Amino acid sequence: MLLWQQGFWLLKSPVSVDNSEENRMKEYTEYTDEELLELLRQGDTEVMDYLLEKYKFIVRQKARVLYLAGGEADDLIQEGMIGLFKAIRDYRGDKEASFYTFAQLCVDRQMYNAIQSSTRQKHQPLNSYISMNGEEWETQLGSKTEQSPETIIIAQENAVQMEEKIRKQLSTFENEVLTLYLDGNNYQQIGEKMNKSSKSIDNALQRIKGKVRESLGRKK
């Protein structure tokens, strides 16, 4: 279980979780996200841990996409978790967007801001990746995190366009590998599902990385 203390993510050992806490976590599954966030505002701090655990898959998935464009996976995951934390903290249910959609928006923005703040050469492909057809991702999201349906729809449409652009550059085999990779499978698991060697999968992902960067106008 993840805990946020003094600017650091801490892993709370499952051994220290008593039965009452386990039962409480099970109870959370019966609530909607919006109901859980209301409980959090009322002082039930365990909701934060539950929602961080529930939606960390969003962070991992988005980190995998940006990793293909040249990012550092661990750094991206850390920034993504901060974005998820901010989404839980800042979400207000009086807007039309669901928490799930808002969380995706916050994770995207946090990762983008981290990339933009870096001046290292190795992060430049990422700056291009999040630039959608010449329009900076930050412009799409605004200087502040917004929940307006219009802002979220624009962000989602741009992400879809970018994925379509990349996938058109890939072979059928590479597209299958990419789909399994983004679903969270490692090289060995992808190889087993496709009846291919891990080396073959590794080579495919290297080709995918090259085509991603090429489609973004960057040299390999």
Coordinates of N, CA and C in Angstrom, one line a residue:
M1 N 0.8 -1.2 0.0 CA 0.0 0.0 0.0 C 0.9 1.2 0.0
L2 N 0.6 2.2 -0.9 CA 1.4 3.4 -1.0 C 0.9 4.5 0.0
L3 N 1.9 5.1 0.6 CA 1.6 6.2 1.6 C 2.4 7.4 1.2
W4 N 1.9 8.6 1.3 CA 2.6 9.9 1.0 C 2.9 10.6 2.3
Q5 N 4.2 10.7 2.5 CA 4.6 11.3 3.8 C 5.9 12.2 3.5
Q6 N 5.7 13.5 3.8 CA 6.9 14.4 3.7 C 7.5 14.4 2.4
G7 N 6.7 14.3 1.3 CA 7.3 14.4 0.0 C 7.8 13.1 -0.6
F8 N 7.6 12.0 0.1 CA 8.1 10.7 -0.4 C 7.0 9.7 -0.5
W9 N 7.1 8.8 -1.4 CA 6.2 7.6 -1.5 C 6.8 6.5 -0.6
L10 N 6.0 6.0 0.3 CA 6.4 4.9 1.1 C 5.6 3.7 0.9
L11 N 6.2 2.5 1.0 CA 5.4 1.3 0.8 C 5.1 0.7 2.2
K12 N 3.8 0.7 2.5 CA 3.4 0.2 3.8 C 3.3 -1.4 3.7
S13 N 4.0 -2.0 4.6 CA 4.1 -3.5 4.6 C 2.8 -4.1 4.8
P14 N 2.4 -5.1 4.0 CA 1.1 -5.8 4.2 C 1.0 -6.5 5.6
V15 N 2.2 -6.8 6.2 CA 2.2 -7.5 7.5 C 1.6 -6.6 8.5
S16 N 1.7 -5.3 8.4 CA 1.2 -4.4 9.4 C -0.3 -4.1 9.3
V17 N -0.9 -4.6 8.2 CA -2.3 -4.3 8.0 C -3.2 -5.3 8.8
D18 N -3.9 -4.8 9.8 CA -4.8 -5.6 10.6 C -6.1 -5.9 9.9
N19 N -6.8 -6.9 10.5 CA -8.1 -7.3 9.8 C -9.1 -6.2 9.6
S20 N -9.1 -5.3 10.6 CA -10.1 -4.2 10.5 C -9.8 -3.3 9.3
E21 N -8.5 -3.1 9.0 CA -8.1 -2.3 7.9 C -8.4 -3.0 6.6
E22 N -8.1 -4.4 6.5 CA -8.4 -5.1 5.4 C -9.9 -5.1 5.1
N23 N -10.7 -5.2 6.1 CA -12.2 -5.2 5.9 C -12.6 -3.8 5.4
R24 N -11.9 -2.8 5.9 CA -12.3 -1.4 5.5 C -12.0 -1.3 4.0
M25 N -10.8 -1.8 3.5 CA -10.5 -1.7 2.1 C -11.5 -2.5 1.2
K26 N -12.0 -3.6 1.7 CA -13.0 -4.3 1.0 C -14.3 -3.5 0.9
E27 N -14.6 -2.8 2.0 CA -15.8 -2.0 2.0 C -15.8 -0.9 0.9
Y28 N -14.5 -0.4 0.6 CA -14.4 0.7 -0.3 C -14.9 0.3 -1.7
T29 N -14.8 -1.0 -2.0 CA -15.1 -1.5 -3.4 C -16.6 -1.3 -3.6
E30 N -17.4 -1.1 -2.6 CA -18.8 -0.9 -2.7 C -19.2 0.5 -3.0
Y31 N -18.3 1.4 -3.0 CA -18.5 2.9 -3.2 C -18.1 3.3 -4.6
T32 N -18.7 4.3 -5.1 CA -18.2 4.9 -6.3 C -17.0 5.8 -6.0
D33 N -16.2 6.2 -7.0 CA -15.1 7.0 -6.7 C -15.5 8.4 -6.1
E34 N -16.6 8.9 -6.6 CA -17.1 10.2 -6.1 C -17.5 10.1 -4.6
E35 N -18.1 8.9 -4.2 CA -18.5 8.7 -2.8 C -17.2 8.6 -2.0
L36 N -16.2 7.9 -2.5 CA -15.0 7.7 -1.8 C -14.3 9.0 -1.5
L37 N -14.3 9.9 -2.5 CA -13.6 11.2 -2.4 C -14.3 12.0 -1.4
E38 N -15.6 11.9 -1.3 CA -16.4 12.6 -0.2 C -16.0 12.1 1.1
L39 N -15.8 10.8 1.3 CA -15.3 10.2 2.5 C -13.9 10.7 2.9
L40 N -13.1 10.9 1.9 CA -11.7 11.4 2.1 C -11.8 12.9 2.6
R41 N -12.7 13.7 2.0 CA -12.9 15.0 2.5 C -13.4 15.1 3.9
Q42 N -14.1 14.1 4.3 CA -14.7 14.0 5.7 C -13.7 13.5 6.7
G43 N -12.5 13.1 6.2 CA -11.4 12.7 7.1 C -11.0 11.3 7.1
D44 N -11.5 10.4 6.2 CA -11.1 9.0 6.0 C -9.9 9.0 5.2
T45 N -8.7 9.1 5.8 CA -7.5 9.2 5.0 C -7.1 7.9 4.3
E46 N -7.6 6.8 4.7 CA -7.3 5.5 4.1 C -7.8 5.5 2.6
V47 N -8.8 6.3 2.3 CA -9.3 6.4 1.0 C -8.2 6.8 0.0
M48 N -7.3 7.6 0.4 CA -6.2 8.0 -0.5 C -5.3 6.8 -0.9
D49 N -5.0 6.0 0.1 CA -4.2 4.8 -0.3 C -4.9 3.9 -1.2
Y50 N -6.2 3.7 -0.9 CA -7.0 2.8 -1.8 C -7.1 3.3 -3.2
L51 N -7.3 4.6 -3.4 CA -7.4 5.1 -4.8 C -6.1 5.1 -5.5
L52 N -5.0 5.4 -4.8 CA -3.7 5.3 -5.4 C -3.4 3.9 -5.9
E53 N -3.8 2.9 -5.1 CA -3.6 1.5 -5.5 C -4.5 1.2 -6.6
K54 N -5.7 1.6 -6.6 CA -6.7 1.3 -7.6 C -6.3 1.8 -9.0
Y55 N -5.8 3.0 -9.0 CA -5.6 3.6 -10.3 C -4.1 3.8 -10.7
K56 N -3.2 3.1 -10.0 CA -1.8 3.1 -10.4 C -1.6 2.5 -11.8
F57 N -2.5 1.7 -12.3 CA -2.4 1.1 -13.6 C -2.4 2.2 -14.7
I58 N -3.1 3.3 -14.4 CA -3.1 4.4 -15.4 C -1.7 5.0 -15.5
V59 N -1.0 5.1 -14.4 CA 0.4 5.6 -14.4 C 1.3 4.7 -15.2
R60 N 1.2 3.4 -14.9 CA 2.1 2.5 -15.5 C 1.9 2.4 -17.0
Q61 N 0.6 2.5 -17.4 CA 0.3 2.4 -18.9 C 0.9 3.6 -19.6
K62 N 0.7 4.8 -19.0 CA 1.1 6.0 -19.7 C 2.7 6.1 -19.7
A63 N 3.3 5.6 -18.6 CA 4.7 5.6 -18.5 C 5.3 4.7 -19.6
R64 N 4.6 3.6 -19.9 CA 5.1 2.7 -20.9 C 5.1 3.4 -22.3
V65 N 4.0 4.1 -22.6 CA 3.9 4.8 -23.8 C 5.1 5.8 -24.0
L66 N 5.3 6.6 -22.9 CA 6.3 7.7 -23.0 C 7.7 7.0 -23.0
Y67 N 7.9 5.9 -22.4 CA 9.2 5.2 -22.4 C 9.6 4.8 -23.8
L68 N 8.6 4.5 -24.7 CA 8.9 4.2 -26.1 C 9.5 5.4 -26.8
A69 N 9.1 6.6 -26.3 CA 9.6 7.8 -27.0 C 10.9 8.3 -26.4
G70 N 11.5 7.5 -25.4 CA 12.8 7.8 -24.9 C 12.8 8.3 -23.4
G71 N 11.8 8.1 -22.7 CA 11.8 8.6 -21.3 C 12.4 7.5 -20.3
E72 N 12.6 7.9 -19.1 CA 13.0 7.1 -18.0 C 11.8 6.5 -17.3
A73 N 11.6 5.2 -17.4 CA 10.4 4.6 -16.8 C 10.2 4.9 -15.4
D74 N 11.2 4.8 -14.5 CA 11.1 5.0 -13.1 C 10.7 6.5 -12.8
D75 N 11.3 7.4 -13.5 CA 11.0 8.8 -13.3 C 9.6 9.1 -13.7
L76 N 9.2 8.6 -14.8 CA 7.8 8.8 -15.3 C 6.8 8.3 -14.3
I77 N 7.0 7.1 -13.8 CA 6.1 6.5 -12.8 C 6.0 7.3 -11.6
Q78 N 7.1 7.8 -11.1 CA 7.1 8.6 -9.9 C 6.3 9.9 -10.1
E79 N 6.5 10.6 -11.3 CA 5.8 11.8 -11.6 C 4.3 11.5 -11.8
G80 N 4.0 10.3 -12.4 CA 2.7 10.0 -12.7 C 1.9 9.7 -11.4
M81 N 2.6 9.1 -10.4 CA 1.9 8.9 -9.1 C 1.6 10.2 -8.4
I82 N 2.5 11.2 -8.6 CA 2.3 12.5 -8.0 C 1.1 13.2 -8.7
G83 N 1.0 13.0 -10.0 CA -0.2 13.5 -10.7 C -1.5 12.8 -10.2
L84 N -1.4 11.5 -10.0 CA -2.6 10.8 -9.5 C -3.0 11.3 -8.1
F85 N -2.0 11.6 -7.2 CA -2.2 12.1 -5.9 C -2.9 13.5 -6.0
K86 N -2.4 14.3 -6.9 CA -3.1 15.6 -7.1 C -4.5 15.5 -7.6
A87 N -4.8 14.5 -8.4 CA -6.1 14.3 -8.9 C -7.1 14.0 -7.8
I88 N -6.6 13.1 -6.9 CA -7.4 12.7 -5.7 C -7.6 13.9 -4.8
R89 N -6.6 14.7 -4.7 CA -6.7 15.9 -3.8 C -7.6 17.0 -4.4
D90 N -7.5 17.2 -5.7 CA -8.2 18.3 -6.3 C -9.5 18.1 -6.9
Y91 N -9.9 16.8 -7.1 CA -11.2 16.6 -7.9 C -12.4 17.1 -7.1
R92 N -13.3 17.7 -7.8 CA -14.5 18.1 -7.3 C -15.7 17.5 -8.2
G93 N -16.6 16.9 -7.5 CA -17.7 16.2 -8.3 C -18.7 17.1 -8.9
D94 N -18.6 18.4 -8.8 CA -19.6 19.3 -9.4 C -19.4 19.5 -10.9
K95 N -18.3 18.9 -11.4 CA -18.1 19.0 -12.9 C -18.6 17.7 -13.6
E96 N -18.7 17.8 -14.9 CA -19.2 16.7 -15.6 C -18.2 15.5 -15.8
A97 N -17.0 15.8 -15.8 CA -16.0 14.8 -16.0 C -15.9 13.8 -14.8
S98 N -15.8 12.5 -15.1 CA -15.6 11.5 -14.0 C -14.3 11.7 -13.4
F99 N -14.1 11.1 -12.2 CA -12.8 11.1 -11.6 C -11.8 10.4 -12.4
Y100 N -12.2 9.2 -13.0 CA -11.2 8.4 -13.8 C -10.7 9.3 -14.9
T101 N -11.5 10.0 -15.6 CA -11.1 10.8 -16.7 C -10.2 12.0 -16.2
F102 N -10.6 12.6 -15.1 CA -9.8 13.7 -14.5 C -8.4 13.2 -14.1
A103 N -8.4 12.0 -13.5 CA -7.1 11.4 -13.1 C -6.2 11.2 -14.3
Q104 N -6.7 10.7 -15.4 CA -5.9 10.6 -16.6 C -5.3 11.9 -17.0
L105 N -6.1 12.9 -17.0 CA -5.7 14.3 -17.4 C -4.5 14.8 -16.4
C106 N -4.7 14.6 -15.1 CA -3.7 15.0 -14.2 C -2.4 14.3 -14.3
V107 N -2.5 13.0 -14.6 CA -1.3 12.2 -14.8 C -0.5 12.6 -16.0
D108 N -1.3 12.8 -17.1 CA -0.6 13.3 -18.3 C 0.1 14.7 -18.1
R109 N -0.6 15.6 -17.4 CA 0.0 16.9 -17.2 C 1.2 16.9 -16.3
Q110 N 1.2 16.0 -15.3 CA 2.3 16.0 -14.4 C 3.5 15.4 -15.1
M111 N 3.3 14.4 -15.9 CA 4.4 13.8 -16.7 C 5.0 14.9 -17.7
Y112 N 4.1 15.6 -18.3 CA 4.5 16.6 -19.3 C 5.3 17.7 -18.6
N113 N 4.8 18.2 -17.5 CA 5.6 19.2 -16.8 C 7.0 18.8 -16.3
A114 N 7.1 17.5 -15.9 CA 8.4 17.0 -15.5 C 9.3 16.9 -16.7
I115 N 8.8 16.5 -17.8 CA 9.6 16.5 -19.0 C 10.0 17.8 -19.5
Q116 N 9.1 18.8 -19.5 CA 9.4 20.1 -19.9 C 10.4 20.8 -19.0
S117 N 10.5 20.5 -17.7 CA 11.4 21.1 -16.8 C 12.8 20.6 -17.0
S118 N 12.9 19.5 -17.7 CA 14.3 18.9 -17.9 C 14.9 19.5 -19.1
T119 N 16.2 19.8 -19.0 CA 16.9 20.3 -20.1 C 17.9 19.3 -20.7
R120 N 17.8 18.1 -20.3 CA 18.7 17.1 -20.8 C 18.3 16.6 -22.2
Q121 N 19.3 16.4 -23.0 CA 19.1 16.0 -24.4 C 18.2 14.8 -24.5
K122 N 18.4 13.8 -23.6 CA 17.7 12.5 -23.8 C 16.2 12.7 -23.6
H123 N 15.7 13.8 -23.1 CA 14.3 14.0 -22.9 C 13.6 14.7 -24.1
Q124 N 14.4 15.2 -25.0 CA 13.8 15.9 -26.1 C 12.8 15.1 -26.9
P125 N 13.0 13.8 -27.2 CA 11.9 13.1 -27.9 C 10.6 13.2 -27.2
L126 N 10.6 13.2 -25.9 CA 9.4 13.3 -25.1 C 8.7 14.6 -25.3
N127 N 9.4 15.7 -25.4 CA 8.8 17.0 -25.7 C 8.1 16.9 -27.0
S128 N 8.7 16.3 -28.0 CA 8.0 16.2 -29.3 C 6.8 15.2 -29.2
Y129 N 6.9 14.2 -28.4 CA 5.8 13.2 -28.3 C 4.6 13.8 -27.8
I130 N 4.7 14.7 -26.8 CA 3.5 15.3 -26.2 C 3.1 16.6 -27.0
S131 N 3.8 16.9 -28.0 CA 3.4 18.0 -28.9 C 2.5 17.4 -30.0
M132 N 1.3 17.7 -29.9 CA 0.3 17.1 -30.8 C 0.1 18.0 -32.1
N133 N 0.8 17.6 -33.2 CA 0.7 18.3 -34.4 C 1.0 19.8 -34.3
G134 N 2.1 20.0 -33.5 CA 2.6 21.4 -33.4 C 2.0 22.2 -32.2
E135 N 0.9 21.6 -31.6 CA 0.3 22.3 -30.4 C 0.8 21.7 -29.1
E136 N 1.4 22.5 -28.3 CA 1.9 21.9 -27.0 C 0.8 21.4 -26.1
W137 N 1.1 20.2 -25.5 CA 0.2 19.6 -24.6 C -0.2 20.5 -23.5
E138 N 0.7 21.4 -23.0 CA 0.4 22.3 -22.0 C -0.7 23.3 -22.4
T139 N -0.6 23.7 -23.7 CA -1.7 24.6 -24.2 C -3.0 23.9 -24.1
Q140 N -3.0 22.6 -24.5 CA -4.3 21.9 -24.5 C -4.9 21.7 -23.1
L141 N -4.0 21.6 -22.1 CA -4.5 21.4 -20.7 C -4.6 22.7 -20.0
G142 N -4.0 23.7 -20.4 CA -4.1 25.0 -19.7 C -3.0 25.1 -18.6
S143 N -2.8 26.3 -18.1 CA -1.8 26.5 -17.1 C -2.2 25.9 -15.8
K144 N -3.5 25.7 -15.6 CA -4.0 25.0 -14.4 C -4.8 23.8 -14.8
T145 N -4.8 22.8 -13.9 CA -5.6 21.6 -14.2 C -7.1 22.0 -14.2
E146 N -7.7 21.7 -15.3 CA -9.1 22.0 -15.5 C -9.9 20.7 -15.6
Q147 N -11.2 20.8 -15.3 CA -12.1 19.6 -15.4 C -13.1 19.8 -16.5
S148 N -13.0 20.8 -17.2 CA -14.1 21.1 -18.2 C -14.1 19.9 -19.2
P149 N -15.3 19.5 -19.6 CA -15.4 18.4 -20.6 C -14.7 18.8 -21.9
E150 N -14.8 20.0 -22.3 CA -14.1 20.4 -23.5 C -12.6 20.2 -23.5
T151 N -12.0 20.6 -22.4 CA -10.6 20.4 -22.3 C -10.2 18.9 -22.3
I152 N -11.0 18.1 -21.6 CA -10.7 16.7 -21.6 C -10.9 16.0 -22.9
I153 N -11.9 16.4 -23.6 CA -12.2 15.8 -24.9 C -11.1 16.1 -25.9
I154 N -10.6 17.4 -25.9 CA -9.5 17.8 -26.8 C -8.3 16.9 -26.5
A155 N -8.0 16.8 -25.2 CA -6.8 16.0 -24.8 C -6.9 14.5 -25.3
Q156 N -8.1 14.0 -25.1 CA -8.3 12.6 -25.5 C -8.2 12.4 -27.0
E157 N -8.8 13.3 -27.8 CA -8.8 13.3 -29.2 C -7.3 13.4 -29.7
N158 N -6.5 14.2 -29.1 CA -5.2 14.4 -29.6 C -4.4 13.1 -29.3
A159 N -4.6 12.5 -28.1 CA -3.9 11.3 -27.8 C -4.2 10.2 -28.8
V160 N -5.5 10.1 -29.2 CA -5.9 9.1 -30.1 C -5.3 9.3 -31.5
Q161 N -5.2 10.6 -31.9 CA -4.6 10.9 -33.2 C -3.1 10.5 -33.2
M162 N -2.4 10.8 -32.1 CA -1.0 10.4 -32.0 C -0.8 8.9 -32.1
E163 N -1.7 8.2 -31.4 CA -1.5 6.7 -31.4 C -1.8 6.2 -32.8
E164 N -2.8 6.7 -33.5 CA -3.1 6.3 -34.8 C -1.9 6.6 -35.8
K165 N -1.3 7.7 -35.6 CA -0.2 8.1 -36.4 C 0.9 7.1 -36.2
I166 N 1.2 6.8 -35.0 CA 2.3 5.8 -34.7 C 2.0 4.4 -35.2
R167 N 0.8 4.0 -35.0 CA 0.5 2.6 -35.4 C 0.5 2.4 -36.9
K168 N 0.3 3.4 -37.7 CA 0.3 3.3 -39.1 C 1.7 3.0 -39.6
Q169 N 2.7 3.3 -38.8 CA 4.1 3.1 -39.2 C 4.6 1.7 -38.8
L170 N 3.7 1.0 -38.1 CA 4.1 -0.4 -37.6 C 3.6 -1.5 -38.5
S171 N 4.3 -2.6 -38.5 CA 3.8 -3.8 -39.2 C 2.7 -4.4 -38.3
T172 N 2.0 -5.4 -38.9 CA 1.0 -6.2 -38.1 C 1.6 -6.8 -36.8
F173 N 2.8 -7.4 -37.0 CA 3.5 -8.0 -35.9 C 3.9 -7.0 -34.8
E174 N 4.4 -5.9 -35.3 CA 4.8 -4.8 -34.3 C 3.6 -4.3 -33.6
N175 N 2.5 -4.1 -34.3 CA 1.3 -3.6 -33.6 C 0.8 -4.6 -32.6
E176 N 0.9 -5.9 -32.8 CA 0.5 -6.9 -31.8 C 1.4 -6.8 -30.6
V177 N 2.7 -6.7 -30.9 CA 3.7 -6.6 -29.8 C 3.4 -5.3 -28.9
L178 N 3.2 -4.2 -29.6 CA 2.9 -2.9 -28.9 C 1.7 -3.0 -28.1
T179 N 0.6 -3.6 -28.6 CA -0.6 -3.8 -27.8 C -0.4 -4.6 -26.5
L180 N 0.3 -5.7 -26.7 CA 0.6 -6.5 -25.5 C 1.5 -5.8 -24.5
Y181 N 2.4 -5.1 -25.0 CA 3.4 -4.3 -24.2 C 2.6 -3.2 -23.4
L182 N 1.8 -2.5 -24.0 CA 1.0 -1.4 -23.4 C 0.0 -2.0 -22.4
D183 N -0.4 -3.3 -22.6 CA -1.3 -3.9 -21.6 C -0.5 -4.4 -20.4
G184 N 0.8 -4.2 -20.3 CA 1.6 -4.5 -19.1 C 2.4 -5.8 -19.2
N185 N 2.4 -6.5 -20.3 CA 3.2 -7.7 -20.4 C 4.7 -7.4 -20.6
N186 N 5.5 -8.3 -20.0 CA 6.9 -8.2 -20.2 C 7.3 -8.9 -21.5
Y187 N 8.6 -8.9 -21.8 CA 9.1 -9.5 -23.0 C 8.8 -11.0 -23.1
Q188 N 9.0 -11.7 -22.0 CA 8.8 -13.1 -21.9 C 7.3 -13.5 -22.1
Q189 N 6.4 -12.7 -21.4 CA 5.0 -12.9 -21.5 C 4.5 -12.7 -22.9
I190 N 5.0 -11.6 -23.6 CA 4.6 -11.3 -24.9 C 5.0 -12.5 -25.9
G191 N 6.3 -12.9 -25.6 CA 6.8 -14.0 -26.5 C 6.0 -15.3 -26.3
E192 N 5.6 -15.6 -25.1 CA 4.8 -16.8 -24.9 C 3.4 -16.7 -25.6
K193 N 2.8 -15.5 -25.5 CA 1.5 -15.3 -26.1 C 1.5 -15.3 -27.6
M194 N 2.7 -14.9 -28.2 CA 2.8 -14.8 -29.6 C 3.6 -16.0 -30.2
N195 N 4.0 -16.9 -29.3 CA 4.9 -18.0 -29.7 C 6.2 -17.5 -30.4
K196 N 6.8 -16.5 -29.8 CA 8.0 -16.0 -30.3 C 9.0 -15.9 -29.2
S197 N 10.3 -15.9 -29.6 CA 11.4 -15.8 -28.5 C 11.4 -14.4 -27.9
S198 N 12.0 -14.3 -26.7 CA 12.1 -13.0 -26.1 C 13.0 -12.1 -26.9
K199 N 14.0 -12.7 -27.6 CA 14.9 -11.9 -28.4 C 14.1 -11.2 -29.6
S200 N 13.2 -12.0 -30.2 CA 12.4 -11.5 -31.2 C 11.5 -10.4 -30.8
I201 N 11.0 -10.5 -29.6 CA 10.1 -9.4 -29.0 C 10.9 -8.2 -28.7
D202 N 12.1 -8.4 -28.2 CA 13.0 -7.3 -27.9 C 13.4 -6.5 -29.2
N203 N 13.7 -7.3 -30.2 CA 14.0 -6.6 -31.5 C 12.8 -5.8 -32.0
A204 N 11.6 -6.4 -31.9 CA 10.4 -5.7 -32.3 C 10.2 -4.4 -31.6
L205 N 10.4 -4.4 -30.3 CA 10.2 -3.2 -29.5 C 11.3 -2.2 -29.8
Q206 N 12.5 -2.6 -30.1 CA 13.5 -1.7 -30.6 C 13.1 -1.0 -31.9
R207 N 12.6 -1.8 -32.8 CA 12.1 -1.2 -34.0 C 11.0 -0.2 -33.8
I208 N 10.1 -0.6 -32.9 CA 8.9 0.3 -32.5 C 9.4 1.6 -32.0
K209 N 10.4 1.5 -31.1 CA 11.0 2.8 -30.5 C 11.5 3.7 -31.6
G210 N 12.3 3.0 -32.6 CA 12.8 3.8 -33.7 C 11.8 4.5 -34.5
K211 N 10.7 3.7 -34.8 CA 9.6 4.3 -35.6 C 8.8 5.3 -34.9
V212 N 8.7 5.2 -33.6 CA 8.0 6.2 -32.8 C 8.8 7.5 -32.9
R213 N 10.1 7.4 -32.7 CA 10.9 8.7 -32.8 C 10.9 9.2 -34.2
E214 N 11.0 8.3 -35.2 CA 11.0 8.8 -36.6 C 9.7 9.5 -36.9
S215 N 8.6 9.0 -36.4 CA 7.3 9.6 -36.7 C 7.1 10.9 -36.0
L216 N 7.9 11.1 -35.0 CA 7.9 12.4 -34.3 C 8.9 13.4 -34.8
G217 N 9.6 13.0 -35.9 CA 10.6 13.9 -36.5 C 11.9 13.9 -35.8
R218 N 12.2 12.9 -35.0 CA 13.5 12.8 -34.3 C 14.3 11.7 -34.9
K219 N 15.6 11.9 -34.8 CA 16.6 10.9 -35.2 C 16.6 9.8 -34.2
K220 N 16.9 8.6 -34.7 CA 17.0 7.4 -33.8 C 18.2 7.6 -32.9

